[in-house]
Coordinates of C-alpha atoms in Angstrom, one line a residue:
Chain A
M1 CA 20.4 11.2 -16.7
E2 CA 18.2 8.8 -18.7
I3 CA 14.5 9.0 -19.2
V4 CA 13.4 5.3 -18.5
S5 CA 9.6 5.8 -18.9
E6 CA 7.2 8.4 -20.2
W7 CA 3.6 8.5 -20.3
A8 CA 1.3 11.4 -21.5
S9 CA -1.1 12.3 -18.6
H10 CA -3.5 15.0 -17.8
G11 CA -2.3 17.1 -20.7
G12 CA 1.4 16.8 -19.4
R13 CA 4.0 14.2 -19.2
Q14 CA 4.8 11.8 -16.2
L15 CA 8.5 10.7 -16.5
V16 CA 10.7 8.4 -14.7
A17 CA 14.4 9.2 -14.7
R18 CA 17.6 7.3 -13.6
H19 CA 21.0 8.9 -12.9
A20 CA 24.2 8.1 -11.2
S21 CA 24.2 9.6 -7.8
E22 CA 27.4 10.7 -5.9
A23 CA 25.4 11.3 -2.6
A24 CA 23.8 7.9 -2.8
G25 CA 26.7 6.1 -4.2
G26 CA 24.9 4.4 -7.1
E27 CA 22.0 4.7 -9.5
M28 CA 19.0 6.5 -8.3
T29 CA 15.5 6.7 -9.8
F30 CA 12.9 9.5 -9.4
A31 CA 9.7 10.5 -10.9
V32 CA 8.8 14.0 -12.4
F33 CA 5.5 15.2 -13.6
L34 CA 5.6 18.0 -16.0
P35 CA 2.2 19.9 -16.3
P36 CA 0.9 21.2 -19.7
Q37 CA 2.3 24.6 -18.7
A38 CA 5.8 23.4 -18.6
K39 CA 5.8 23.5 -22.5
E40 CA 5.6 27.4 -22.2
G41 CA 8.1 28.1 -19.7
P42 CA 9.4 27.5 -16.2
C43 CA 7.0 26.3 -13.5
P44 CA 7.2 26.1 -9.8
V45 CA 8.3 22.7 -8.3
L46 CA 6.8 20.7 -5.6
W47 CA 8.9 17.9 -3.9
Y48 CA 7.1 14.9 -2.6
L49 CA 8.9 12.7 -0.1
S50 CA 7.6 9.1 0.3
G51 CA 7.3 7.0 3.5
L52 CA 8.9 3.8 4.6
T53 CA 9.2 1.0 2.0
C54 CA 8.2 3.2 -0.9
T55 CA 10.1 3.9 -4.1
H56 CA 9.4 6.8 -6.3
A57 CA 6.7 4.8 -7.9
N58 CA 4.1 4.3 -5.0
V59 CA 2.9 7.9 -5.1
M60 CA 3.3 8.1 -8.8
E61 CA 0.8 5.2 -9.3
K62 CA -1.5 5.8 -6.4
G63 CA -1.1 9.3 -5.2
E64 CA -3.4 11.0 -7.7
Y65 CA -1.5 14.3 -7.9
R66 CA -1.5 14.8 -11.6
R67 CA -5.0 16.4 -12.1
A68 CA -4.4 19.1 -9.5
A69 CA -0.9 19.7 -10.6
A70 CA -1.9 20.0 -14.2
E71 CA -4.6 22.4 -13.2
A72 CA -2.1 24.4 -11.2
G73 CA 0.8 24.3 -13.4
V74 CA 3.2 22.7 -10.8
I75 CA 6.0 20.3 -11.5
V76 CA 6.0 17.3 -9.0
V77 CA 9.2 15.5 -8.4
C78 CA 9.2 12.3 -6.3
P79 CA 12.4 11.0 -5.2
D80 CA 13.3 7.3 -4.0
T81 CA 13.6 7.0 -0.2
S82 CA 17.1 5.5 0.1
P83 CA 20.2 4.2 -1.8
R84 CA 19.3 1.0 -3.7
G85 CA 21.2 -1.8 -5.3
D86 CA 24.3 -2.9 -3.3
A87 CA 23.8 -0.2 -0.6
A88 CA 23.7 -1.5 3.1
D89 CA 20.4 -2.9 4.1
D90 CA 18.6 -4.5 7.0
P91 CA 15.9 -7.0 7.0
A92 CA 13.5 -4.8 8.7
Y93 CA 11.2 -2.6 6.7
D94 CA 12.1 0.5 8.7
L95 CA 15.8 0.5 8.5
G96 CA 18.0 0.5 5.3
Q97 CA 16.8 0.5 1.9
G98 CA 13.4 2.1 1.6
A99 CA 14.0 3.9 5.1
G100 CA 16.6 6.7 4.5
F101 CA 14.9 9.1 6.9
Y102 CA 16.0 12.2 4.7
L103 CA 19.4 12.6 6.8
D104 CA 23.0 11.9 6.1
A105 CA 24.2 8.9 8.3
T106 CA 27.3 9.1 10.1
E107 CA 27.5 5.5 11.4
A108 CA 28.5 2.2 9.7
P109 CA 27.4 0.5 7.5
W110 CA 25.2 3.5 6.5
A111 CA 27.7 6.3 6.3
G112 CA 29.0 7.1 2.7
R113 CA 25.9 6.3 0.9
F114 CA 22.8 6.9 3.2
N115 CA 22.9 10.6 2.4
M116 CA 19.4 11.3 1.6
K117 CA 19.5 14.9 2.9
T118 CA 22.2 15.8 0.7
Y119 CA 20.6 13.9 -2.3
V120 CA 17.1 15.5 -1.9
T121 CA 18.3 19.0 -1.0
E122 CA 21.4 19.4 -3.2
E123 CA 22.2 16.7 -5.8
L124 CA 18.8 16.1 -7.2
P125 CA 17.6 19.8 -7.1
A126 CA 20.8 20.7 -9.1
L127 CA 20.0 17.8 -11.7
V128 CA 16.3 18.8 -11.8
A129 CA 17.2 22.5 -12.4
A130 CA 19.6 21.5 -15.2
E131 CA 17.1 19.0 -17.0
F132 CA 13.6 20.4 -16.4
P133 CA 12.0 23.8 -16.9
V134 CA 11.6 24.5 -13.1
D135 CA 11.7 27.9 -11.4
M136 CA 13.8 27.2 -8.4
A137 CA 12.9 30.3 -6.7
R138 CA 9.4 28.8 -6.4
Q139 CA 9.7 25.5 -4.5
G140 CA 7.2 23.7 -2.1
I141 CA 7.7 20.4 -0.2
F142 CA 5.5 17.8 1.1
G143 CA 5.4 14.2 2.1
H144 CA 3.9 11.2 3.8
S145 CA 4.8 9.6 7.1
M146 CA 8.6 9.3 7.0
G147 CA 8.4 11.7 4.1
G148 CA 6.4 14.2 6.1
H149 CA 9.2 14.0 8.6
G150 CA 11.5 14.8 5.7
A151 CA 9.4 17.6 4.4
L152 CA 9.0 19.2 7.8
T153 CA 12.7 18.8 8.9
L154 CA 14.2 19.8 5.5
A155 CA 12.0 22.9 5.3
L156 CA 12.9 23.8 8.9
S157 CA 16.6 23.3 8.3
L158 CA 16.6 25.4 5.1
P159 CA 15.1 28.8 5.9
G160 CA 13.8 30.6 2.7
R161 CA 14.2 27.4 0.4
F162 CA 10.5 26.3 0.4
R163 CA 7.7 28.6 0.2
S164 CA 5.1 26.0 1.3
V165 CA 5.3 23.0 3.4
S166 CA 2.7 20.3 4.3
A167 CA 2.4 16.7 5.2
F168 CA 0.2 13.7 5.3
A169 CA 0.4 11.7 8.7
P170 CA 4.0 12.9 9.4
I171 CA 6.5 11.5 12.0
V172 CA 6.8 14.8 13.7
A173 CA 9.1 13.9 16.7
P174 CA 11.3 10.9 15.7
S175 CA 13.5 11.3 18.7
Q176 CA 10.4 10.3 20.8
V177 CA 8.9 7.3 18.9
P178 CA 10.1 3.9 18.1
W179 CA 10.6 4.3 14.5
G180 CA 12.7 7.3 14.9
E181 CA 14.8 6.2 17.9
K182 CA 15.7 3.0 15.8
A183 CA 16.4 4.9 12.8
L184 CA 18.3 8.0 14.2
G185 CA 20.2 5.7 16.5
A186 CA 21.4 3.4 13.7
Y187 CA 22.2 6.3 11.3
L188 CA 23.5 8.9 13.6
G189 CA 24.7 7.0 16.7
P190 CA 23.6 7.2 20.5
D191 CA 24.3 11.0 21.0
R192 CA 20.8 12.3 21.0
A193 CA 22.0 15.9 20.6
A194 CA 22.8 14.9 16.9
W195 CA 19.2 13.8 16.4
R196 CA 17.6 17.2 17.1
R197 CA 18.6 18.4 13.8
H198 CA 16.5 15.7 12.2
D199 CA 13.4 16.0 14.5
A200 CA 10.8 18.7 13.4
V201 CA 9.5 19.2 16.9
A202 CA 13.2 19.5 18.3
L203 CA 14.1 21.9 15.4
I204 CA 11.1 24.1 16.4
E205 CA 12.1 23.9 20.1
D206 CA 15.6 25.0 19.2
G207 CA 14.4 28.0 17.1
A208 CA 13.7 26.9 13.7
R209 CA 10.7 28.5 12.1
L210 CA 8.3 28.3 9.4
D211 CA 5.3 30.7 8.5
E212 CA 2.8 27.9 8.2
I213 CA 2.3 24.2 7.8
L214 CA -0.6 22.1 6.7
V215 CA -1.0 18.6 8.1
D216 CA -3.7 16.0 7.4
Q217 CA -4.0 13.0 9.7
G218 CA -6.4 10.2 9.8
D219 CA -7.8 9.2 13.2
A220 CA -7.9 5.4 12.2
D221 CA -4.3 5.4 11.4
N222 CA -2.6 2.5 13.0
F223 CA 0.6 4.5 13.6
L224 CA -1.3 7.6 15.2
E225 CA -0.5 7.1 18.9
R226 CA 2.8 5.2 18.8
E227 CA 4.7 6.7 15.9
L228 CA 3.1 10.0 14.6
R229 CA 2.0 11.9 17.7
P230 CA 0.7 15.1 15.9
E231 CA 0.0 16.7 19.3
L232 CA 3.6 17.2 19.8
L233 CA 3.8 19.2 16.7
E234 CA 0.7 21.1 17.7
R235 CA 2.2 22.0 21.0
A236 CA 5.5 23.0 19.7
C237 CA 4.0 25.3 16.8
T238 CA 1.6 26.8 19.4
E239 CA 4.5 27.8 21.5
A240 CA 6.7 29.0 18.5
G241 CA 3.9 31.0 16.9
I242 CA 3.9 28.8 13.7
A243 CA 0.6 28.6 11.9
L244 CA -0.3 25.0 11.9
T245 CA -3.3 23.8 10.2
L246 CA -3.8 20.3 11.6
R247 CA -6.9 18.5 10.1
R248 CA -8.0 15.2 11.8
H249 CA -10.0 12.9 9.5
P250 CA -12.5 10.4 11.1
G251 CA -12.1 7.0 9.8
Y252 CA -9.1 7.5 7.6
D253 CA -5.9 5.2 7.8
H254 CA -2.3 5.6 6.8
S255 CA -2.8 4.4 3.1
Y256 CA -2.7 5.9 -0.3
Y257 CA -6.6 5.9 -0.1
F258 CA -6.1 8.7 2.6
I259 CA -3.3 10.5 0.8
S260 CA -5.2 10.4 -2.5
T261 CA -8.3 11.8 -0.8
F262 CA -6.6 15.0 0.3
M263 CA -3.9 15.2 -2.5
A264 CA -5.8 17.9 -4.5
D265 CA -6.1 20.0 -1.3
H266 CA -2.3 19.9 -0.8
V267 CA -1.3 20.6 -4.3
R268 CA -3.8 23.7 -4.3
F269 CA -2.4 24.8 -1.0
H270 CA 1.1 24.8 -2.4
A271 CA 0.2 26.2 -5.8
E272 CA -1.4 29.3 -4.2
R273 CA 1.7 30.0 -2.4
L274 CA 3.9 29.2 -5.3
K275 CA 2.2 31.8 -7.5
S276 CA 4.9 34.2 -8.9
Chain B
M1 CA -19.5 -12.5 1.1
E2 CA -16.7 -11.3 3.1
I3 CA -15.1 -7.8 3.3
V4 CA -11.4 -8.5 3.1
S5 CA -10.2 -4.7 3.0
E6 CA -11.8 -1.5 3.8
W7 CA -10.4 2.0 3.3
A8 CA -12.0 5.5 4.0
S9 CA -11.7 7.5 0.8
H10 CA -13.1 10.7 -0.7
G11 CA -15.7 10.6 2.1
G12 CA -16.9 7.1 1.2
R13 CA -15.5 3.7 1.6
Q14 CA -13.5 1.6 -0.8
L15 CA -14.0 -2.1 -0.1
V16 CA -12.6 -5.3 -1.4
A17 CA -15.0 -8.3 -1.1
R18 CA -14.5 -12.1 -1.6
H19 CA -17.2 -14.7 -2.3
A20 CA -17.7 -18.2 -3.5
S21 CA -18.9 -18.0 -7.1
E22 CA -21.0 -20.6 -8.8
A23 CA -20.4 -19.3 -12.3
A24 CA -16.6 -19.0 -11.9
G25 CA -16.4 -22.4 -9.9
G26 CA -14.5 -20.9 -7.0
E27 CA -13.6 -17.9 -5.0
M28 CA -13.8 -14.5 -6.6
T29 CA -12.7 -11.1 -5.5
F30 CA -14.1 -7.7 -6.4
A31 CA -13.8 -4.1 -5.5
V32 CA -16.7 -1.8 -4.6
F33 CA -16.5 1.9 -3.9
L34 CA -19.4 3.4 -1.9
P35 CA -19.7 7.2 -2.2
P36 CA -20.8 9.3 0.7
Q37 CA -24.3 9.5 -0.7
A38 CA -24.6 5.7 -0.1
K39 CA -25.1 6.4 3.5
E40 CA -28.3 8.1 2.8
G41 CA -30.0 5.6 0.3
P42 CA -29.7 3.7 -2.9
C43 CA -27.3 5.0 -5.5
P44 CA -26.7 4.2 -9.1
V45 CA -24.1 1.6 -9.9
L46 CA -21.2 1.7 -12.5
W47 CA -19.6 -1.4 -13.6
Y48 CA -15.8 -1.2 -14.7
L49 CA -14.4 -4.0 -16.6
S50 CA -10.7 -4.3 -16.6
G51 CA -8.3 -5.4 -19.2
L52 CA -5.9 -8.3 -19.9
T53 CA -3.7 -9.3 -16.9
C54 CA -5.6 -7.2 -14.5
T55 CA -7.5 -8.2 -11.3
H56 CA -10.0 -6.1 -9.3
A57 CA -7.0 -4.1 -7.8
N58 CA -5.4 -2.4 -10.9
V59 CA -8.1 0.1 -11.5
M60 CA -8.8 0.4 -7.9
E61 CA -5.4 1.5 -7.3
K62 CA -4.4 3.5 -10.4
G63 CA -7.8 4.3 -12.0
E64 CA -8.5 7.4 -10.0
Y65 CA -12.2 7.2 -10.1
R66 CA -13.1 7.9 -6.5
R67 CA -13.1 11.7 -6.6
A68 CA -15.6 11.9 -9.5
A69 CA -17.7 9.0 -8.1
A70 CA -18.0 10.7 -4.7
E71 CA -19.0 14.1 -6.3
A72 CA -21.6 12.3 -8.5
G73 CA -22.9 9.8 -5.9
V74 CA -22.2 6.8 -8.0
I75 CA -21.2 3.2 -6.7
V76 CA -18.4 1.8 -8.8
V77 CA -17.9 -2.1 -8.8
C78 CA -14.7 -3.5 -10.3
P79 CA -14.8 -7.3 -10.9
D80 CA -11.9 -9.5 -11.5
T81 CA -11.1 -10.6 -15.2
S82 CA -11.4 -14.3 -15.0
P83 CA -11.7 -17.3 -12.6
R84 CA -8.6 -17.7 -10.4
G85 CA -6.9 -20.3 -8.1
D86 CA -7.2 -23.9 -9.6
A87 CA -9.1 -22.7 -12.7
A88 CA -7.5 -23.7 -16.0
D89 CA -4.7 -21.3 -17.2
D90 CA -2.3 -20.8 -20.2
P91 CA 1.3 -19.5 -19.9
A92 CA 0.4 -16.5 -22.2
Y93 CA -0.9 -13.2 -20.8
D94 CA -3.8 -13.1 -23.3
L95 CA -5.7 -16.4 -22.5
G96 CA -6.8 -18.2 -19.4
Q97 CA -6.5 -16.5 -15.9
G98 CA -6.6 -12.6 -16.3
A99 CA -8.1 -13.0 -19.8
G100 CA -11.8 -14.2 -19.5
F101 CA -13.1 -12.0 -22.2
Y102 CA -16.6 -11.6 -20.7
L103 CA -18.0 -14.6 -22.2
D104 CA -19.2 -18.1 -21.1
A105 CA -16.7 -20.6 -22.6
T106 CA -17.9 -23.8 -24.4
E107 CA -14.6 -25.4 -25.1
A108 CA -12.3 -27.5 -22.8
P109 CA -10.4 -26.8 -20.6
W110 CA -12.3 -23.5 -20.2
A111 CA -15.8 -24.6 -20.1
G112 CA -17.5 -24.9 -16.7
R113 CA -15.5 -22.1 -14.9
F114 CA -14.7 -19.6 -17.6
N115 CA -18.2 -18.1 -17.4
M116 CA -17.4 -14.4 -17.0
K117 CA -20.5 -13.3 -18.9
T118 CA -22.7 -15.0 -16.4
Y119 CA -20.6 -13.9 -13.5
V120 CA -20.6 -10.3 -14.5
T121 CA -24.3 -9.9 -15.7
E122 CA -26.1 -12.3 -13.3
E123 CA -24.2 -13.7 -10.3
L124 CA -22.4 -10.6 -9.3
P125 CA -25.2 -8.2 -9.8
A126 CA -27.5 -10.3 -7.6
L127 CA -24.8 -10.4 -4.8
V128 CA -24.2 -6.6 -5.2
A129 CA -28.0 -5.8 -5.1
A130 CA -28.3 -7.9 -1.9
E131 CA -25.3 -6.5 -0.1
F132 CA -25.0 -2.9 -1.1
P133 CA -27.4 0.1 -1.5
V134 CA -27.6 0.1 -5.2
D135 CA -30.5 1.2 -7.5
M136 CA -30.5 -1.6 -10.1
A137 CA -32.7 0.5 -12.2
R138 CA -29.8 2.8 -12.9
Q139 CA -26.8 0.9 -14.1
G140 CA -23.9 2.0 -16.4
I141 CA -21.0 0.0 -17.5
F142 CA -17.6 0.9 -18.8
G143 CA -14.1 -0.8 -19.2
H144 CA -10.6 -0.7 -20.7
S145 CA -9.3 -2.8 -23.6
M146 CA -10.6 -6.3 -23.1
G147 CA -13.0 -4.6 -20.5
G148 CA -14.0 -2.2 -23.1
H149 CA -14.9 -5.2 -25.3
G150 CA -16.8 -6.5 -22.2
A151 CA -18.8 -3.3 -21.6
L152 CA -19.7 -3.0 -25.3
T153 CA -20.8 -6.5 -25.9
L154 CA -22.7 -6.9 -22.7
A155 CA -24.6 -3.6 -23.2
L156 CA -25.3 -4.6 -26.7
S157 CA -26.5 -8.0 -25.6
L158 CA -28.7 -6.9 -22.7
P159 CA -31.0 -4.1 -24.1
G160 CA -32.4 -1.9 -21.5
R161 CA -30.0 -3.1 -18.7
F162 CA -27.5 -0.3 -18.9
R163 CA -28.5 3.4 -19.3
S164 CA -24.9 4.4 -20.3
V165 CA -21.9 2.8 -21.9
S166 CA -18.3 4.0 -22.4
A167 CA -14.8 2.5 -23.0
F168 CA -11.2 3.4 -22.8
A169 CA -9.3 1.9 -25.8
P170 CA -11.6 -1.0 -26.2
I171 CA -11.2 -4.1 -28.4
V172 CA -14.2 -3.4 -30.8
A173 CA -14.0 -6.4 -33.2
P174 CA -12.3 -9.3 -31.5
S175 CA -13.2 -11.5 -34.5
Q176 CA -11.0 -9.5 -36.7
V177 CA -7.9 -9.2 -34.5
P178 CA -5.2 -11.4 -33.1
W179 CA -6.2 -11.1 -29.3
G180 CA -9.7 -11.9 -30.1
E181 CA -9.2 -14.6 -32.7
K182 CA -6.9 -16.4 -30.2
A183 CA -9.4 -16.1 -27.3
L184 CA -12.8 -16.5 -29.0
G185 CA -11.3 -19.6 -30.8
A186 CA -9.9 -21.1 -27.6
Y187 CA -13.2 -20.3 -25.6
L188 CA -15.7 -20.8 -28.2
G189 CA -14.3 -23.2 -30.8
P190 CA -13.7 -22.7 -34.5
D191 CA -17.2 -21.9 -35.6
R192 CA -17.0 -18.1 -36.1
A193 CA -20.8 -17.7 -36.0
A194 CA -20.8 -18.2 -32.4
W195 CA -18.1 -15.4 -32.0
R196 CA -20.5 -12.8 -33.3
R197 CA -22.5 -12.6 -30.1
H198 CA -19.2 -11.5 -28.4
D199 CA -18.0 -9.1 -30.9
A200 CA -19.3 -5.4 -30.7
V201 CA -18.9 -4.6 -34.3
A202 CA -20.6 -7.9 -35.3
L203 CA -23.4 -7.5 -32.8
I204 CA -24.3 -4.1 -34.2
E205 CA -24.1 -5.5 -37.9
D206 CA -26.5 -8.1 -36.5
G207 CA -29.0 -5.5 -35.3
A208 CA -28.1 -4.9 -31.8
R209 CA -28.4 -1.2 -30.8
L210 CA -27.4 1.3 -28.1
D211 CA -28.5 5.0 -27.9
E212 CA -24.8 6.4 -27.6
I213 CA -21.4 5.4 -26.8
L214 CA -18.3 7.4 -25.4
V215 CA -14.9 6.0 -26.4
D216 CA -11.5 7.5 -25.6
Q217 CA -8.5 6.4 -27.5
G218 CA -4.8 7.3 -27.4
D219 CA -3.1 7.6 -30.6
A220 CA 0.2 6.5 -29.3
D221 CA -1.5 3.2 -28.0
N222 CA 0.8 0.2 -29.1
F223 CA -2.3 -1.8 -29.7
L224 CA -4.3 0.7 -31.7
E225 CA -3.8 -0.7 -35.2
R226 CA -3.4 -4.3 -34.6
E227 CA -5.9 -5.0 -31.8
L228 CA -8.2 -2.2 -31.2
R229 CA -9.1 -0.7 -34.5
P230 CA -11.8 1.9 -33.3
E231 CA -12.5 2.8 -37.1
L232 CA -14.3 -0.5 -37.3
L233 CA -16.7 0.6 -34.5
E234 CA -16.9 3.9 -36.0
R235 CA -18.0 2.5 -39.3
A236 CA -20.5 0.2 -37.7
C237 CA -22.0 3.0 -35.6
T238 CA -22.4 5.3 -38.5
E239 CA -24.3 2.7 -40.4
A240 CA -26.4 1.7 -37.5
G241 CA -27.2 5.3 -36.4
I242 CA -25.6 4.9 -33.1
A243 CA -24.3 8.2 -31.6
L244 CA -20.6 7.3 -30.9
T245 CA -18.3 9.8 -29.6
L246 CA -14.8 8.7 -30.3
R247 CA -12.3 11.0 -28.9
R248 CA -8.7 10.5 -30.2
H249 CA -5.9 11.8 -27.9
P250 CA -2.5 12.6 -29.2
G251 CA 0.4 11.0 -27.4
Y252 CA -1.6 8.9 -25.0
D253 CA -0.8 5.2 -24.7
H254 CA -2.7 2.2 -23.4
S255 CA -1.8 2.6 -19.7
Y256 CA -3.6 3.7 -16.5
Y257 CA -1.9 7.1 -17.1
F258 CA -4.2 7.5 -20.2
I259 CA -7.3 5.8 -18.2
S260 CA -7.0 8.1 -15.2
T261 CA -6.6 11.3 -17.3
F262 CA -10.1 10.7 -18.8
M263 CA -11.7 8.7 -15.8
A264 CA -13.5 11.7 -14.5
D265 CA -15.1 12.6 -17.8
H266 CA -16.4 9.1 -18.0
V267 CA -17.7 9.0 -14.4
R268 CA -19.5 12.2 -15.1
F269 CA -20.8 11.0 -18.5
H270 CA -22.3 8.0 -16.7
A271 CA -23.7 10.0 -13.8
E272 CA -25.5 12.4 -15.9
R273 CA -27.4 9.6 -17.6
L274 CA -28.0 7.7 -14.3
K275 CA -29.7 10.6 -12.6
S276 CA -33.1 9.4 -11.4

């Protein structure tokens, strides 16, 4: 692993690191913020998964998470959203590079390198645990849009791994919306039974459980009705007895201006649940 | 004036506006954040001047000023740093477009359009006062690097205009450093007497006064010794009896990771002095 950038920020350090990834079949880049408390000893770690078209850099530059993370003493790791470089790609913004959907693809040309589930839940955590002062017994996960889908599905799939889960404007039921139907079909093939393990609403219907979930959603989000459909998560959580806090915000869209407005709330939500 | 972008953020609205500028001889773009309090009535206005290579967008995306501005009820206006479009330019990053230096150029090819002092202190304030609920009796000004130079020199040149002045890593004595010698020579010609009206240290030496100034400076800033030289401002303020608070921060560089760390302090510094 190589540190390619480092900045002092909010009493801690914002780092960008690069490493050779087996899961993604090439070089991968991620961001890590170490709060000032990381100088003293291990800190809880909060995984932020980004949305379509993003790299590690978008939330690092525009997400405004550092002040709250420094106050709470939480390490924040922001992975990329897909393999890069000579990995397979597609001209559309919602498939291929920048659109890994946090699953392991089984279909050509994606299989072999589009293993973002393995990358985010196995390879990168092992690297982060080896390189940074993280307390891996205290992990939280959150994300935006496709990354909200990632946070929800990975937490539902790995019971006990994450103490806290939240999302900004997540894709909650990819099997039922155009972005998800396109991506899951391309990466996993036409058998929709295989899609259910990568669909938060389907996972809950099939018995997966979380204690609680925090979701923020803008009501002026262009993708709300067609792609996000938080009412499907609301119904599934009600039926399953999962404590979902779904906050709808008048006038807010799908941008980082929305994310950054509620970022401190999310970091504090996680920090409270990650206290030792 | 045309609003080209608008986002809900921190209970207020982040806007980007475009207008035909007489001073800059073409279309200019600027950012305005309206805090929630602006729905109720006029708010104080804080001008943020950006550094070399920046447009209105850099600080809008990376400066992290909205939370503090929303809490304090302050409108923040972020102008561009030079004329654009078919205005004269130079291949170097530190001259021409993106490098207006907040003065009115007298030399070819810059004279006629490189009038950023007139733009920022006359034309844009008139437009902002006409279009937004600003209390023009309560103005503050701050900026970064070249924009810190702009904030200091404009405040020193316009006694009584700004109730509060601060800067992040400002160029304090352009007549004595390479960036400034190049730009002032190109825009104002070889007569260094004319430069003194655009040099904070020289203005103070020549009798201009402010009550107080807040400056934050990273000690790992690559430009510290060659271009910024805050000790020159410190000496001038001491001799002139200006209350300068110069905070030096170990490990911090010249980036937005530095600016965003201390942004809330600056917004609050201004807000306290802009209370009615």
